[in-house]
Amino acid sequence: MLTVTPIAAATALVYFDPRNWGGDITFFGIIGIAVFGLLTVPVCVTYIPTLVFTPIFMNKLSKKEAFYIISKWKFFVFSIIGGSIAGIFIVLPIIVLSMNGGIKIIVNWLWAGMVAGSVTCPIIATIYRFSAFNK
C-alpha cells in the first residue's frame, strides 16, 4: 500500500492532466510526484488509518465463505468497484481542501483516488484469497 497506491495515484494524475502535474509523463516524474504526495499531502488523515484498518477489514472479509467461492471475475469486479469507492474516501481530505481550486482539480483528485483504489484493492484481496488457499 505504501508503493502501489501512491504510484497508481500519481500515474493517474499525470496521465489525466499532464499540464497540471509536471507536463512530462516519465518514470522519475511519476515516482517524484508519488513520494512528494506521501510526504506532503494531507491525505495522512485518512491514509494512515487505512493502513491500520485494511488488514483488520480484510481478515474479517476473508473469514466469509463467499470470499472464496465467488467466481474470479465477480471477485475482481467487486474488488475494483469497492477499491474505487475506498480510494475516493481516502483522498476526500484533499478533495475538500481543493474545493477553491475549481472543478478541474477536484476531478483530478477523484480520478486519482478511484484509480489508486481500483488497482490496490484487487491486489490486496487477491493476496488474502491466495494465502487462504495455500494454508
PDB file of C-alpha atoms in Angstrom:
ATOM      1  CA  MET A   1       0.000   0.000   0.000  1.00  0.00           C
ATOM      2  CA  LEU A   2       2.922   2.346   0.511  1.00  0.00           C
ATOM      3  CA  THR A   3       4.211   1.803  -3.016  1.00  0.00           C
ATOM      4  CA  VAL A   4       1.460   0.710  -5.387  1.00  0.00           C
ATOM      5  CA  THR A   5      -1.195   3.153  -4.166  1.00  0.00           C
ATOM      6  CA  PRO A   6       0.788   6.406  -4.428  1.00  0.00           C
ATOM      7  CA  ILE A   7       2.359   5.346  -7.732  1.00  0.00           C
ATOM      8  CA  ALA A   8      -1.080   4.489  -9.144  1.00  0.00           C
ATOM      9  CA  ALA A   9      -2.477   7.838  -7.937  1.00  0.00           C
ATOM     10  CA  ALA A  10       0.478   9.794  -9.339  1.00  0.00           C
ATOM     11  CA  THR A  11       0.250   7.952 -12.660  1.00  0.00           C
ATOM     12  CA  ALA A  12      -3.478   8.667 -12.841  1.00  0.00           C
ATOM     13  CA  LEU A  13      -2.883  12.360 -12.136  1.00  0.00           C
ATOM     14  CA  VAL A  14      -0.102  12.696 -14.711  1.00  0.00           C
ATOM     15  CA  TYR A  15      -1.973  10.849 -17.461  1.00  0.00           C
ATOM     16  CA  PHE A  16      -5.289  12.554 -16.701  1.00  0.00           C
ATOM     17  CA  ASP A  17      -3.924  16.107 -16.733  1.00  0.00           C
ATOM     18  CA  PRO A  18      -0.221  16.224 -17.669  1.00  0.00           C
ATOM     19  CA  ARG A  19      -0.034  20.036 -17.847  1.00  0.00           C
ATOM     20  CA  ASN A  20      -1.246  20.301 -14.257  1.00  0.00           C
ATOM     21  CA  TRP A  21       1.121  17.629 -12.902  1.00  0.00           C
ATOM     22  CA  GLY A  22       4.517  18.340 -14.434  1.00  0.00           C
ATOM     23  CA  GLY A  23       3.857  18.045 -18.161  1.00  0.00           C
ATOM     24  CA  ASP A  24       6.108  15.068 -18.821  1.00  0.00           C
ATOM     25  CA  ILE A  25       4.987  11.502 -18.418  1.00  0.00           C
ATOM     26  CA  THR A  26       8.208   9.921 -17.203  1.00  0.00           C
ATOM     27  CA  PHE A  27       9.017   7.203 -14.725  1.00  0.00           C
ATOM     28  CA  PHE A  28      11.006   9.507 -12.454  1.00  0.00           C
ATOM     29  CA  GLY A  29       8.371  12.227 -12.696  1.00  0.00           C
ATOM     30  CA  ILE A  30       5.673   9.825 -11.518  1.00  0.00           C
ATOM     31  CA  ILE A  31       7.874   8.450  -8.724  1.00  0.00           C
ATOM     32  CA  GLY A  32       8.694  12.006  -7.669  1.00  0.00           C
ATOM     33  CA  ILE A  33       5.039  13.005  -7.517  1.00  0.00           C
ATOM     34  CA  ALA A  34       4.208   9.814  -5.568  1.00  0.00           C
ATOM     35  CA  VAL A  35       6.918  10.434  -2.965  1.00  0.00           C
ATOM     36  CA  PHE A  36       6.073  14.136  -2.750  1.00  0.00           C
ATOM     37  CA  GLY A  37       2.405  13.247  -2.276  1.00  0.00           C
ATOM     38  CA  LEU A  38       3.126  10.792   0.519  1.00  0.00           C
ATOM     39  CA  LEU A  39       5.306  13.301   2.341  1.00  0.00           C
ATOM     40  CA  THR A  40       3.306  16.488   1.906  1.00  0.00           C
ATOM     41  CA  VAL A  41      -0.332  15.950   1.037  1.00  0.00           C
ATOM     42  CA  PRO A  42      -2.758  15.950   3.992  1.00  0.00           C
ATOM     43  CA  VAL A  43      -4.109  12.559   2.960  1.00  0.00           C
ATOM     44  CA  CYS A  44      -2.337  11.147   6.033  1.00  0.00           C
ATOM     45  CA  VAL A  45      -5.534  11.875   7.955  1.00  0.00           C
ATOM     46  CA  THR A  46      -7.218   9.017   6.105  1.00  0.00           C
ATOM     47  CA  TYR A  47      -4.298   7.100   4.582  1.00  0.00           C
ATOM     48  CA  ILE A  48      -2.677   6.145   7.885  1.00  0.00           C
ATOM     49  CA  PRO A  49      -5.965   4.802   9.338  1.00  0.00           C
ATOM     50  CA  THR A  50      -6.435   2.941   6.047  1.00  0.00           C
ATOM     51  CA  LEU A  51      -3.069   1.261   6.549  1.00  0.00           C
ATOM     52  CA  VAL A  52      -4.236   0.192  10.006  1.00  0.00           C
ATOM     53  CA  PHE A  53      -7.803  -0.855   9.190  1.00  0.00           C
ATOM     54  CA  THR A  54      -7.252  -2.607   5.841  1.00  0.00           C
ATOM     55  CA  PRO A  55      -5.745  -5.734   7.428  1.00  0.00           C
ATOM     56  CA  ILE A  56      -8.492  -5.789  10.055  1.00  0.00           C
ATOM     57  CA  PHE A  57     -11.218  -5.450   7.404  1.00  0.00           C
ATOM     58  CA  MET A  58      -9.590  -7.998   5.091  1.00  0.00           C
ATOM     59  CA  ASN A  59      -9.190 -10.527   7.918  1.00  0.00           C
ATOM     60  CA  LYS A  60     -12.916 -10.284   8.667  1.00  0.00           C
ATOM     61  CA  LEU A  61     -13.839 -10.428   4.985  1.00  0.00           C
ATOM     62  CA  SER A  62     -11.540 -13.375   4.346  1.00  0.00           C
ATOM     63  CA  LYS A  63     -13.328 -15.402   7.037  1.00  0.00           C
ATOM     64  CA  LYS A  64     -16.517 -15.405   4.993  1.00  0.00           C
ATOM     65  CA  GLU A  65     -17.115 -18.390   2.734  1.00  0.00           C
ATOM     66  CA  ALA A  66     -18.354 -16.206  -0.120  1.00  0.00           C
ATOM     67  CA  PHE A  67     -14.906 -14.598  -0.319  1.00  0.00           C
ATOM     68  CA  TYR A  68     -13.567 -17.902  -1.679  1.00  0.00           C
ATOM     69  CA  ILE A  69     -16.468 -19.423  -3.581  1.00  0.00           C
ATOM     70  CA  ILE A  70     -17.346 -16.353  -5.637  1.00  0.00           C
ATOM     71  CA  SER A  71     -16.172 -16.638  -9.239  1.00  0.00           C
ATOM     72  CA  LYS A  72     -12.912 -14.920 -10.127  1.00  0.00           C
ATOM     73  CA  TRP A  73     -14.485 -12.362 -12.443  1.00  0.00           C
ATOM     74  CA  LYS A  74     -17.041 -11.329  -9.791  1.00  0.00           C
ATOM     75  CA  PHE A  75     -14.282 -11.236  -7.189  1.00  0.00           C
ATOM     76  CA  PHE A  76     -12.295  -8.793  -9.316  1.00  0.00           C
ATOM     77  CA  VAL A  77     -15.300  -6.687 -10.301  1.00  0.00           C
ATOM     78  CA  PHE A  78     -16.351  -6.287  -6.655  1.00  0.00           C
ATOM     79  CA  SER A  79     -12.805  -5.525  -5.523  1.00  0.00           C
ATOM     80  CA  ILE A  80     -12.325  -2.947  -8.294  1.00  0.00           C
ATOM     81  CA  ILE A  81     -15.621  -1.213  -7.508  1.00  0.00           C
ATOM     82  CA  GLY A  82     -15.035  -1.371  -3.749  1.00  0.00           C
ATOM     83  CA  GLY A  83     -11.483  -0.150  -4.221  1.00  0.00           C
ATOM     84  CA  SER A  84     -12.654   2.785  -6.330  1.00  0.00           C
ATOM     85  CA  ILE A  85     -15.085   3.853  -3.637  1.00  0.00           C
ATOM     86  CA  ALA A  86     -12.481   3.397  -0.897  1.00  0.00           C
ATOM     87  CA  GLY A  87      -9.941   5.354  -2.940  1.00  0.00           C
ATOM     88  CA  ILE A  88     -12.305   8.322  -3.165  1.00  0.00           C
ATOM     89  CA  PHE A  89     -12.769   8.279   0.619  1.00  0.00           C
ATOM     90  CA  ILE A  90      -9.006   8.136   1.151  1.00  0.00           C
ATOM     91  CA  VAL A  91      -8.414  11.293  -0.933  1.00  0.00           C
ATOM     92  CA  LEU A  92     -11.504  13.040   0.436  1.00  0.00           C
ATOM     93  CA  PRO A  93      -9.452  15.436   2.607  1.00  0.00           C
ATOM     94  CA  ILE A  94      -7.547  16.556  -0.485  1.00  0.00           C
ATOM     95  CA  ILE A  95     -10.788  16.986  -2.410  1.00  0.00           C
ATOM     96  CA  VAL A  96     -12.257  19.101   0.378  1.00  0.00           C
ATOM     97  CA  LEU A  97      -9.101  21.218   0.604  1.00  0.00           C
ATOM     98  CA  SER A  98      -9.065  21.742  -3.166  1.00  0.00           C
ATOM     99  CA  MET A  99     -12.676  22.961  -3.397  1.00  0.00           C
ATOM    100  CA  ASN A 100     -11.470  26.511  -4.081  1.00  0.00           C
ATOM    101  CA  GLY A 101      -9.261  25.280  -6.940  1.00  0.00           C
ATOM    102  CA  GLY A 102     -12.167  24.615  -9.255  1.00  0.00           C
ATOM    103  CA  ILE A 103     -13.842  21.566 -10.675  1.00  0.00           C
ATOM    104  CA  LYS A 104     -10.802  20.563 -12.732  1.00  0.00           C
ATOM    105  CA  ILE A 105      -8.602  19.899  -9.691  1.00  0.00           C
ATOM    106  CA  ILE A 106     -11.447  18.151  -7.864  1.00  0.00           C
ATOM    107  CA  VAL A 107     -11.966  15.800 -10.811  1.00  0.00           C
ATOM    108  CA  ASN A 108      -8.207  15.170 -10.922  1.00  0.00           C
ATOM    109  CA  TRP A 109      -8.223  14.040  -7.294  1.00  0.00           C
ATOM    110  CA  LEU A 110     -11.403  11.984  -7.722  1.00  0.00           C
ATOM    111  CA  TRP A 111      -9.765  10.215 -10.643  1.00  0.00           C
ATOM    112  CA  ALA A 112      -6.530   9.633  -8.693  1.00  0.00           C
ATOM    113  CA  GLY A 113      -8.430   8.128  -5.759  1.00  0.00           C
ATOM    114  CA  MET A 114     -10.520   5.896  -7.983  1.00  0.00           C
ATOM    115  CA  VAL A 115      -7.520   4.602  -9.929  1.00  0.00           C
ATOM    116  CA  ALA A 116      -5.369   4.057  -6.843  1.00  0.00           C
ATOM    117  CA  GLY A 117      -8.151   2.203  -5.038  1.00  0.00           C
ATOM    118  CA  SER A 118      -9.171   0.131  -8.038  1.00  0.00           C
ATOM    119  CA  VAL A 119      -5.568  -1.003  -8.510  1.00  0.00           C
ATOM    120  CA  THR A 120      -4.673  -1.573  -4.855  1.00  0.00           C
ATOM    121  CA  CYS A 121      -7.821  -3.303  -3.594  1.00  0.00           C
ATOM    122  CA  PRO A 122      -7.780  -6.228  -6.071  1.00  0.00           C
ATOM    123  CA  ILE A 123      -4.101  -6.819  -5.273  1.00  0.00           C
ATOM    124  CA  ILE A 124      -4.735  -6.903  -1.527  1.00  0.00           C
ATOM    125  CA  ALA A 125      -7.878  -9.026  -1.900  1.00  0.00           C
ATOM    126  CA  THR A 126      -6.070 -11.484  -4.174  1.00  0.00           C
ATOM    127  CA  ILE A 127      -3.223 -11.833  -1.665  1.00  0.00           C
ATOM    128  CA  TYR A 128      -5.730 -12.646   1.084  1.00  0.00           C
ATOM    129  CA  ARG A 129      -7.631 -15.080  -1.135  1.00  0.00           C
ATOM    130  CA  PHE A 130      -4.472 -16.789  -2.387  1.00  0.00           C
ATOM    131  CA  SER A 131      -2.905 -17.063   1.064  1.00  0.00           C
ATOM    132  CA  ALA A 132      -6.007 -18.819   2.390  1.00  0.00           C
ATOM    133  CA  PHE A 133      -5.948 -21.330  -0.470  1.00  0.00           C
ATOM    134  CA  ASN A 134      -2.373 -22.242   0.434  1.00  0.00           C
ATOM    135  CA  LYS A 135      -2.986 -22.935   4.130  1.00  0.00           C
TER     136      LYS A 135
END
